[in-house]
PDB file of C-alpha atoms in Angstrom:
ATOM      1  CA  UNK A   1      97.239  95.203  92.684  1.00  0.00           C
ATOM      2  CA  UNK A   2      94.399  96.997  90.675  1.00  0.00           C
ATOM      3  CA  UNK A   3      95.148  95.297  87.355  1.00  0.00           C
ATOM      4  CA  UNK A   4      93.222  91.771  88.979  1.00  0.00           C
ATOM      5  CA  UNK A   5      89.974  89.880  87.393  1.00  0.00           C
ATOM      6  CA  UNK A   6      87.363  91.847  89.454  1.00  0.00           C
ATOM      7  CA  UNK A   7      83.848  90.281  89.097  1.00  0.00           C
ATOM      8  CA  UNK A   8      81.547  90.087  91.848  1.00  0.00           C
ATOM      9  CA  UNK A   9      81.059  89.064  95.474  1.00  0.00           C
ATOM     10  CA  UNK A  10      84.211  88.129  96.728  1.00  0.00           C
ATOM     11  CA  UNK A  11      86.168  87.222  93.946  1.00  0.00           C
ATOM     12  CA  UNK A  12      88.858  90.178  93.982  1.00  0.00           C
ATOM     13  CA  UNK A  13      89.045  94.244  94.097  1.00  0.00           C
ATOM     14  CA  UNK A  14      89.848  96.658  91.582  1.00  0.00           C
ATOM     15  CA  UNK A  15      88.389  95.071  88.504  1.00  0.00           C
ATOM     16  CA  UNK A  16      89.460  93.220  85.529  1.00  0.00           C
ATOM     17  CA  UNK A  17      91.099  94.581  82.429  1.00  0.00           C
ATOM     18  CA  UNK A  18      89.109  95.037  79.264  1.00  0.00           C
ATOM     19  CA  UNK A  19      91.223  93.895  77.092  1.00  0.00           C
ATOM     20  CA  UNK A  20      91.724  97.700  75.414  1.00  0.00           C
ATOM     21  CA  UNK A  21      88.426  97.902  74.251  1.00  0.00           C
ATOM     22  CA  UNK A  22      87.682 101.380  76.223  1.00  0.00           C
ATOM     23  CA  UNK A  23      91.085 103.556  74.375  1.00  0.00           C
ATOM     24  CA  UNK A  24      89.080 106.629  75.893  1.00  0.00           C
ATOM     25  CA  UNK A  25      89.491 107.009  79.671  1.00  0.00           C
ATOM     26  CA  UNK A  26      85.970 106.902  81.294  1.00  0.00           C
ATOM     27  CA  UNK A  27      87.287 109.728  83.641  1.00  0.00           C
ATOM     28  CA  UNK A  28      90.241 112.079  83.615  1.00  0.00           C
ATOM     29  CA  UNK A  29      93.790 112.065  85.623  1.00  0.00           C
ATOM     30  CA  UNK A  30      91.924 114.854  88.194  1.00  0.00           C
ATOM     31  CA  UNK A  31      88.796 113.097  88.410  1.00  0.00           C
ATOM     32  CA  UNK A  32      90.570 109.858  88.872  1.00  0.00           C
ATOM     33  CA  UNK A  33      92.848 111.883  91.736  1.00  0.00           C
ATOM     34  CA  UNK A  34      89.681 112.944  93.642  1.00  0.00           C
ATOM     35  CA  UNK A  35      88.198 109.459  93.037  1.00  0.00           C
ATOM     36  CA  UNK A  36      91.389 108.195  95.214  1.00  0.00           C
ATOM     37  CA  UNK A  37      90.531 110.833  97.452  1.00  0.00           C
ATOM     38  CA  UNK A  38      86.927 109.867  98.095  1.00  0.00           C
ATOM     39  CA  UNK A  39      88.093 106.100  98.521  1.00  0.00           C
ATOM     40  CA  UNK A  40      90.928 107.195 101.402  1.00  0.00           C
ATOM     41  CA  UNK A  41      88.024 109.062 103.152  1.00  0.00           C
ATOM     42  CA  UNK A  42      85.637 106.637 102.985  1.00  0.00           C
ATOM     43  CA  UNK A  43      88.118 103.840 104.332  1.00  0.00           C
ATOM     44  CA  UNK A  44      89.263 106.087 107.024  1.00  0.00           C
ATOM     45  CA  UNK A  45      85.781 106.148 108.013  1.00  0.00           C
ATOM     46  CA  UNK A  46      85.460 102.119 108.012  1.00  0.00           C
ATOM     47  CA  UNK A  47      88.761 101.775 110.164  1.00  0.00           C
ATOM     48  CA  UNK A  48      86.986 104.634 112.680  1.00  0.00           C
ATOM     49  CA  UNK A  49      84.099 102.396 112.555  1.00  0.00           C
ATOM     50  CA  UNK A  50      85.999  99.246 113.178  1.00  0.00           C
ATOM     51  CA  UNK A  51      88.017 100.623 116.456  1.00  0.00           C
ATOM     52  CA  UNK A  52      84.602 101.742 118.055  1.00  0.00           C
ATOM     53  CA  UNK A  53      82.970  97.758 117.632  1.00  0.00           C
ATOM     54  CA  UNK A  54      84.005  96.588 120.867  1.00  0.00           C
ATOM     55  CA  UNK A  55      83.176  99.641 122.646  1.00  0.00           C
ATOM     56  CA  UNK A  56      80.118  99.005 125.027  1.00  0.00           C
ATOM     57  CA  UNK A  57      76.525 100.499 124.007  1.00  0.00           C
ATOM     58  CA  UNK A  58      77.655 101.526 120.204  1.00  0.00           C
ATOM     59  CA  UNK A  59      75.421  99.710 118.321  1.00  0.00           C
ATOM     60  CA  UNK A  60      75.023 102.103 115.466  1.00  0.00           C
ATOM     61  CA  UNK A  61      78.944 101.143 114.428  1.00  0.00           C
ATOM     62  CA  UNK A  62      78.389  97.632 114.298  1.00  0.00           C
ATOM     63  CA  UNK A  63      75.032  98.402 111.790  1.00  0.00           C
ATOM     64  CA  UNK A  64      77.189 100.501 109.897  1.00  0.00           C
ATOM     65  CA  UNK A  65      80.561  98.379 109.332  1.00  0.00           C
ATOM     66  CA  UNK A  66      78.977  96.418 107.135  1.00  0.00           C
ATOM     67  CA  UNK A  67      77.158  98.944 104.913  1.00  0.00           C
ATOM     68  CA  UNK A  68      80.401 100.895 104.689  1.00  0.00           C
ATOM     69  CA  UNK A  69      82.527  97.804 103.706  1.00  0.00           C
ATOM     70  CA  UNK A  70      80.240  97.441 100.973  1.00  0.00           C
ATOM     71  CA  UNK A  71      80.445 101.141  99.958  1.00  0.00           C
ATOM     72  CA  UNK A  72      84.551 100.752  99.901  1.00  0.00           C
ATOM     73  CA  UNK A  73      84.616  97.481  97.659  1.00  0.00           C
ATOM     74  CA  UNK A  74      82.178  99.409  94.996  1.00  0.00           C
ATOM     75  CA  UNK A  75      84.888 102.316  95.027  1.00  0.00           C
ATOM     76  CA  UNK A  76      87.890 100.079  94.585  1.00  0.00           C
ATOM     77  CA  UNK A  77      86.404  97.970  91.791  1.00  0.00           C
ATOM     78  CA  UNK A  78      85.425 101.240  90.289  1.00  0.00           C
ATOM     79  CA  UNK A  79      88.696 102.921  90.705  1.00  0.00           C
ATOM     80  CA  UNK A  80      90.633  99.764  89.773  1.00  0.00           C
ATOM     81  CA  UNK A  81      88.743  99.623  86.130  1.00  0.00           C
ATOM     82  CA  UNK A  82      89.317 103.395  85.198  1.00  0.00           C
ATOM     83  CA  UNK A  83      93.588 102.865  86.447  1.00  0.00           C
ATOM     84  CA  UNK A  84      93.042  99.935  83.871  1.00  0.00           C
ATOM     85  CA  UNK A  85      91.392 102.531  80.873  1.00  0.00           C
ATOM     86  CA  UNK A  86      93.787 104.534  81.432  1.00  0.00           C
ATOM     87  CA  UNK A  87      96.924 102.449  80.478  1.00  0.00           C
ATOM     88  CA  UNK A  88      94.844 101.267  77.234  1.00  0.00           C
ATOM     89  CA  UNK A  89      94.493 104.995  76.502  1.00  0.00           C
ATOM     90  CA  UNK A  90      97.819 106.267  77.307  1.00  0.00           C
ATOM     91  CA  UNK A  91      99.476 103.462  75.057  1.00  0.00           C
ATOM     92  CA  UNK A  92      97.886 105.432  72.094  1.00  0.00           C
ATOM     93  CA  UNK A  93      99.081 108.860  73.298  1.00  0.00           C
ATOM     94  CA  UNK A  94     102.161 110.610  71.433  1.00  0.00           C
ATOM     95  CA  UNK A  95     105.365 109.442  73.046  1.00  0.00           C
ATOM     96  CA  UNK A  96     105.765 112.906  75.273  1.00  0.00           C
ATOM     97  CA  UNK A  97     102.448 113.141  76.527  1.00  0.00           C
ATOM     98  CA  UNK A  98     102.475 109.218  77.029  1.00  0.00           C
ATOM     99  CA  UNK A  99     105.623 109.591  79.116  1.00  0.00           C
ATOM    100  CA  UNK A 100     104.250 112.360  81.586  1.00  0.00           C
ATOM    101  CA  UNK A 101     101.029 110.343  81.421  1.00  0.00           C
ATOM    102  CA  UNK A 102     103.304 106.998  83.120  1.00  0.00           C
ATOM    103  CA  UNK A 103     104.435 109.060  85.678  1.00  0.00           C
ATOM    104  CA  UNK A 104     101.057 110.176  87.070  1.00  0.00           C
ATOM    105  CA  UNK A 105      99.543 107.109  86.118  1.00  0.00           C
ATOM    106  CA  UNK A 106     102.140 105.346  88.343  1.00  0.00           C
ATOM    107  CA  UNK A 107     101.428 107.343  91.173  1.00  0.00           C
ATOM    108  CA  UNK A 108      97.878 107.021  91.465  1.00  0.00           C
ATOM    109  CA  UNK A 109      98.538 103.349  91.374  1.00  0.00           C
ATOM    110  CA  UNK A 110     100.781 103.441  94.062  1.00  0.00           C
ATOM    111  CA  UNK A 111      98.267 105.355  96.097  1.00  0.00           C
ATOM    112  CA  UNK A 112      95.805 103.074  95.293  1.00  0.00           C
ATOM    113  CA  UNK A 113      97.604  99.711  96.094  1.00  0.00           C
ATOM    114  CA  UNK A 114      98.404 101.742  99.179  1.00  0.00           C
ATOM    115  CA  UNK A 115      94.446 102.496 100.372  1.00  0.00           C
ATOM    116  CA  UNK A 116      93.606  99.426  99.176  1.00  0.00           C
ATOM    117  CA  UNK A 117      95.792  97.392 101.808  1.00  0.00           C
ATOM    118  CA  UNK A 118      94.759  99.614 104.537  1.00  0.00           C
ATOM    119  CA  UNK A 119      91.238  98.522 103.183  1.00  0.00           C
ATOM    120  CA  UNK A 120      91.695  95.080 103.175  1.00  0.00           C
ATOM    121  CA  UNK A 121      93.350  95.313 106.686  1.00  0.00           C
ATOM    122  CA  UNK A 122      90.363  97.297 108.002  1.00  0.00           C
ATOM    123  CA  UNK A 123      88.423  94.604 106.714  1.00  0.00           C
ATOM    124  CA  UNK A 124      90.017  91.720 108.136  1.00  0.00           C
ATOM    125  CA  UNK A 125      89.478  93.366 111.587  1.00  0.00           C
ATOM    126  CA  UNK A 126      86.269  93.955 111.145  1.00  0.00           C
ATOM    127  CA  UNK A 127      85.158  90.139 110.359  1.00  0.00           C
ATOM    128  CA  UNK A 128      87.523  89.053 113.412  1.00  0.00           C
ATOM    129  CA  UNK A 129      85.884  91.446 115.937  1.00  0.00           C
ATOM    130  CA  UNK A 130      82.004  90.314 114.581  1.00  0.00           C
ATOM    131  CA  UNK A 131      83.094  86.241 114.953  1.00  0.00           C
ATOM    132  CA  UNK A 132      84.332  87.427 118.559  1.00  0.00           C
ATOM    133  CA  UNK A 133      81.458  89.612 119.838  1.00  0.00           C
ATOM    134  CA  UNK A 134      79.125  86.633 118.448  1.00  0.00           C
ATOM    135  CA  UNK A 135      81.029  84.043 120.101  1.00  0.00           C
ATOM    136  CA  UNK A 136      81.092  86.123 123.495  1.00  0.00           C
ATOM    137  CA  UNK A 137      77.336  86.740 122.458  1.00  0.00           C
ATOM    138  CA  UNK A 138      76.390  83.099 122.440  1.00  0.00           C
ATOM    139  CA  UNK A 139      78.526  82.485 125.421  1.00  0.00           C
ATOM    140  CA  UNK A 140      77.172  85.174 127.567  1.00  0.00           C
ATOM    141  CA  UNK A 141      75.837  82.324 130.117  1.00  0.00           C
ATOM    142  CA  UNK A 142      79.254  80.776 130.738  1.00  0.00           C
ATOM    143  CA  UNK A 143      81.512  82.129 133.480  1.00  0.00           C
ATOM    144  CA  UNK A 144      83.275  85.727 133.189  1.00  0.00           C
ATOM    145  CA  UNK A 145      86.637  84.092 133.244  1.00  0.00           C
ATOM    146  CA  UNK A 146      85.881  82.889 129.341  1.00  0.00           C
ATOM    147  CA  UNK A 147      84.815  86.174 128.328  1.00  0.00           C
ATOM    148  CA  UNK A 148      87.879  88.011 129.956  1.00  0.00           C
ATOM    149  CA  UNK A 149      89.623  85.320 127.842  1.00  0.00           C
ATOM    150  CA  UNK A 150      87.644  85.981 124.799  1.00  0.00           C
ATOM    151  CA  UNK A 151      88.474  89.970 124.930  1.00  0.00           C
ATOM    152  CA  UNK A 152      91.976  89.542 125.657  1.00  0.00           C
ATOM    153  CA  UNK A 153      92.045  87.655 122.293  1.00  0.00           C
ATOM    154  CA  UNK A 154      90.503  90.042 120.674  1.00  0.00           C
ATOM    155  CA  UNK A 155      92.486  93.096 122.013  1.00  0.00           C
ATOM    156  CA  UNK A 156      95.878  91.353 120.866  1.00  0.00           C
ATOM    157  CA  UNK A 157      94.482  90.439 117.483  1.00  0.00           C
ATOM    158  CA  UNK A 158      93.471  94.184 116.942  1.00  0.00           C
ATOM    159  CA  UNK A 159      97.106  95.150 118.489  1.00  0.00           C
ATOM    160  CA  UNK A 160      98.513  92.865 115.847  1.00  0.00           C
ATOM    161  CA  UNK A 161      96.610  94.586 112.762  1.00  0.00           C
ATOM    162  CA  UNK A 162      97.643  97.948 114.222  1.00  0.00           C
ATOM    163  CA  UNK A 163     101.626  96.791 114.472  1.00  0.00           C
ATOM    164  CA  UNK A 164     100.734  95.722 110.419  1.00  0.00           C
ATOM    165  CA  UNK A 165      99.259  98.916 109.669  1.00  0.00           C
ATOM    166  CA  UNK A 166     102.188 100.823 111.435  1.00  0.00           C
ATOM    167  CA  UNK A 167     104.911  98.597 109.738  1.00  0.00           C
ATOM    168  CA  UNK A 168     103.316  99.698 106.412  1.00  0.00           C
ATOM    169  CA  UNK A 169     103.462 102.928 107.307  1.00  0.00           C
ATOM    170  CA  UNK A 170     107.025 102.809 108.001  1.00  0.00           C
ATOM    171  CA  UNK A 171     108.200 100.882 104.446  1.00  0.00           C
ATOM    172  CA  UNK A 172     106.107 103.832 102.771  1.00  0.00           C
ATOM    173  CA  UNK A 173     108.112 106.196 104.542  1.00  0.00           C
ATOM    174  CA  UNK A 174     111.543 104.602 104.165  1.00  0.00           C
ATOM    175  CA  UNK A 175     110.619 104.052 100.179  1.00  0.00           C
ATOM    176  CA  UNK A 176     109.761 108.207 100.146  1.00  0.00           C
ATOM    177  CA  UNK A 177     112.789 108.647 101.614  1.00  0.00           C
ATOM    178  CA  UNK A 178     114.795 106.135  99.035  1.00  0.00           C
ATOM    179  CA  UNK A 179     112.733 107.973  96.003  1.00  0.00           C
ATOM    180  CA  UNK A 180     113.706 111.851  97.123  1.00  0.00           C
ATOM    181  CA  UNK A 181     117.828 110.318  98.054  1.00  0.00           C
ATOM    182  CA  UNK A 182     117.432 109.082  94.321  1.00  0.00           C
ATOM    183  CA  UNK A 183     116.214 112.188  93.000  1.00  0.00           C
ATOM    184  CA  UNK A 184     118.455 114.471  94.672  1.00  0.00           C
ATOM    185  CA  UNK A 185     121.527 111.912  93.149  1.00  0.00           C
ATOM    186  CA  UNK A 186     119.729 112.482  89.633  1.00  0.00           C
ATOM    187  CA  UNK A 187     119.424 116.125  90.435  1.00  0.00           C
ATOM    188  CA  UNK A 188     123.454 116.416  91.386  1.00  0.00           C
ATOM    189  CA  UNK A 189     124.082 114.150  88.294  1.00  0.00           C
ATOM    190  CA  UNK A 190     122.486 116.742  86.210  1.00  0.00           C
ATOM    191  CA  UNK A 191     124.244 119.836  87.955  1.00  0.00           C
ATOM    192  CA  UNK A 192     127.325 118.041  87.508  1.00  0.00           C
ATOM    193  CA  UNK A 193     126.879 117.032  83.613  1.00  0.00           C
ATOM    194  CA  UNK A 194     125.640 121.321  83.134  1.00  0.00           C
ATOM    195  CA  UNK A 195     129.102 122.156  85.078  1.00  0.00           C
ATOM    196  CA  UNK A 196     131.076 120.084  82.409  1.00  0.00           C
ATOM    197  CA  UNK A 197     129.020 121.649  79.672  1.00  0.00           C
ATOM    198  CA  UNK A 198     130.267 125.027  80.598  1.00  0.00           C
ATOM    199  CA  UNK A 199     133.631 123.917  81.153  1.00  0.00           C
ATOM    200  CA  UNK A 200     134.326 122.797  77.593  1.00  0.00           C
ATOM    201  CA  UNK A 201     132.372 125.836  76.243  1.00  0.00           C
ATOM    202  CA  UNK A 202     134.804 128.030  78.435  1.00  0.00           C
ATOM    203  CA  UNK A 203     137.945 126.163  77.345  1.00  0.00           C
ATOM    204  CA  UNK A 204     136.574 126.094  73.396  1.00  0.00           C
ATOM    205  CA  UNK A 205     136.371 130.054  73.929  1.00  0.00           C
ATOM    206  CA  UNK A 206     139.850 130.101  74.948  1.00  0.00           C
ATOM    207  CA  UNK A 207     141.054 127.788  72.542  1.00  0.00           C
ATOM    208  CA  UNK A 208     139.926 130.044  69.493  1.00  0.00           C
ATOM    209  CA  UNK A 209     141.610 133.010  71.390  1.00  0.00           C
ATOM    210  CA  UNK A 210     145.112 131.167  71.926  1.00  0.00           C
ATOM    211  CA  UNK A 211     144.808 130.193  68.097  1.00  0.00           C
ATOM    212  CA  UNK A 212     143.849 134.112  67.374  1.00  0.00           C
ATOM    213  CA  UNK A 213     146.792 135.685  69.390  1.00  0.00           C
ATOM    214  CA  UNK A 214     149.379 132.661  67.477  1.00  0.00           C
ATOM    215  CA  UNK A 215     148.218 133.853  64.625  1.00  0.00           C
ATOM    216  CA  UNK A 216     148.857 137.618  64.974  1.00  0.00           C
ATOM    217  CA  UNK A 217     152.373 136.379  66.815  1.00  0.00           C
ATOM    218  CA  UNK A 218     153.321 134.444  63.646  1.00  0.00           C
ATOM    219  CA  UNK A 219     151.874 137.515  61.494  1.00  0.00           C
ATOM    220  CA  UNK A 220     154.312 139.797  63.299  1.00  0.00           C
ATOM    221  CA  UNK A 221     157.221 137.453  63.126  1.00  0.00           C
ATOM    222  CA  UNK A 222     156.635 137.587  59.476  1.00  0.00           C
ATOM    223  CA  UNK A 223     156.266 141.613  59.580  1.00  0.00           C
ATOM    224  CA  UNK A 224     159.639 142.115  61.546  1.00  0.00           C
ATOM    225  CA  UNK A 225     161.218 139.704  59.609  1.00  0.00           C
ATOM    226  CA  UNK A 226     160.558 141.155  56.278  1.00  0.00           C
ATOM    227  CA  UNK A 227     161.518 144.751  57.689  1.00  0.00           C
ATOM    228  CA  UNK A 228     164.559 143.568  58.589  1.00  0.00           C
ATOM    229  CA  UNK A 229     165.474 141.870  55.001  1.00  0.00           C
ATOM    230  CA  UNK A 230     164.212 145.589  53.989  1.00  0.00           C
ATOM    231  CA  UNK A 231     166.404 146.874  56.392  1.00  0.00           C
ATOM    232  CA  UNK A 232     169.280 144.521  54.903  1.00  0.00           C
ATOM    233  CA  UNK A 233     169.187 145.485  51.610  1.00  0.00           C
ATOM    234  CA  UNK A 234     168.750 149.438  51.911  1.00  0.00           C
ATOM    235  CA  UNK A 235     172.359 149.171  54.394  1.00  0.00           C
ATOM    236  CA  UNK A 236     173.955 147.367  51.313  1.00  0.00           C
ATOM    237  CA  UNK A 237     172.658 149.735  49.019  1.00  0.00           C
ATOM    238  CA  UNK A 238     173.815 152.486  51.036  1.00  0.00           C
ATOM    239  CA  UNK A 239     177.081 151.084  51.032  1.00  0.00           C
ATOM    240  CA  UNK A 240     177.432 150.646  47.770  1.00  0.00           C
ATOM    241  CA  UNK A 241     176.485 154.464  46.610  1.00  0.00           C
ATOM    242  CA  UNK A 242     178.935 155.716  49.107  1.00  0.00           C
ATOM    243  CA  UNK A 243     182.115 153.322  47.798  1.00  0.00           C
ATOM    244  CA  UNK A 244     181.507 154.778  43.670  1.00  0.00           C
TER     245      UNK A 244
END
């Protein structure tokens, strides 16, 4: 991962943290993004470089592996020490910005560990293919049976590291697919919750109505029964005018 002690030589990729003493980012979420960029290009290159080694009469890509390995481990130490800045700074951001900060911050990390494996895979193949040619190279006066040997070896070790690189490819996939299921769920989740909203908002409307129209039924009650007590009394007084 890019949060490992970096040094030099050999020691690691991606840099060491600094221990928060850099709370301003050295370079900004988009430059970072195109930084990623640049170090996916340039390790697309090395792989291109590394298939054509064994290829007879290119020279120039053997001459080159090297130079270009070199160029990819300065990019991922480099890349790997601004993903570190950046958590120092975004732990001192405002809790809203902080939390859309985490989400892109995560992702460039991901992308990172990602071109960083393909890196280190590239890598690997490269060193195996140079101890082979030299071996073949230092061989070259045995018989041809040893050096058919030799490149068979060599062709199932690259077949190998391609089978790797295509497993990755497939667990990225499958975990794309297990991140957009999730969000869809979330997204349901949250259609669902609105639906209930409304629901209660709807029935609270109609509650207030049915209390409204009891009202104005019990009002009524109270109308006709007072006209009729009216009523009542007006027949007995009736009554009583007619009888003196």
């Amino acid at each position: 991962v890019y949060g490992g002690g970096g040094g030099g030589g050999n020691s690691g990729y991606g840099g060491g943290y600094n221990g928060g003493r850099h709370p301003t980012p050295r370079v900004t979420i988009a430059q970072l993004s195109d930084n990623l960029l640049q170090f996916q290009q340039n390790v697309t290159l090395l792989q291109q470089l590394v298939d054509s080694m064994d290829r007879p009469g290119n020279a120039e890509a053997l001459s080159q592996v090297d130079s270009q390995v070199a160029v990819v481990h300065d990019l991922s130490v480099r890349i790997g020490q601004q993903l570190t800045d950046q958590v120092a700074y975004i732990e001192q951001r405002p809790r809203d910005e902080a939390s859309s900060l985490k989400v892109t911050h995560a992702k460039l990390g991901k992308d990172y560990n990602r071109v960083l494996q393909q890196f280190r895979v590239a890598e690997d193949m490269a060193r195996q293919k140079q101890r082979a040619m030299g071996s073949k190279n230092r061989g070259a006066g045995t018989e041809s049976g040893g050096r058919v040997v030799r490149d068979r070896a060599v062709v199932k070790q690259d077949e190998r590291l391609r089978v790797q690189m295509q497993e990755q490819a497939i667990n990225e996939a499958i975990v794309r697919e297990r991140e957009d299921e999730i969000r869809e769920i979330h997204q349901n989740v949250t259609k669902v919750n609105e639906i209930f909203k409304d629901l209660a908002e709807i029935v609270n409307d109609q509650q207030e109505d049915i209390n409204t129209v009891e009202a104005m039924i019990e009002k009524s009650h109270a109308h006709a029964r007072s006209g009729l007590d009216q009523v009542e009394k007006a027949n007995e007084h009736q009554q009583g005018c007619v009888v003196s």
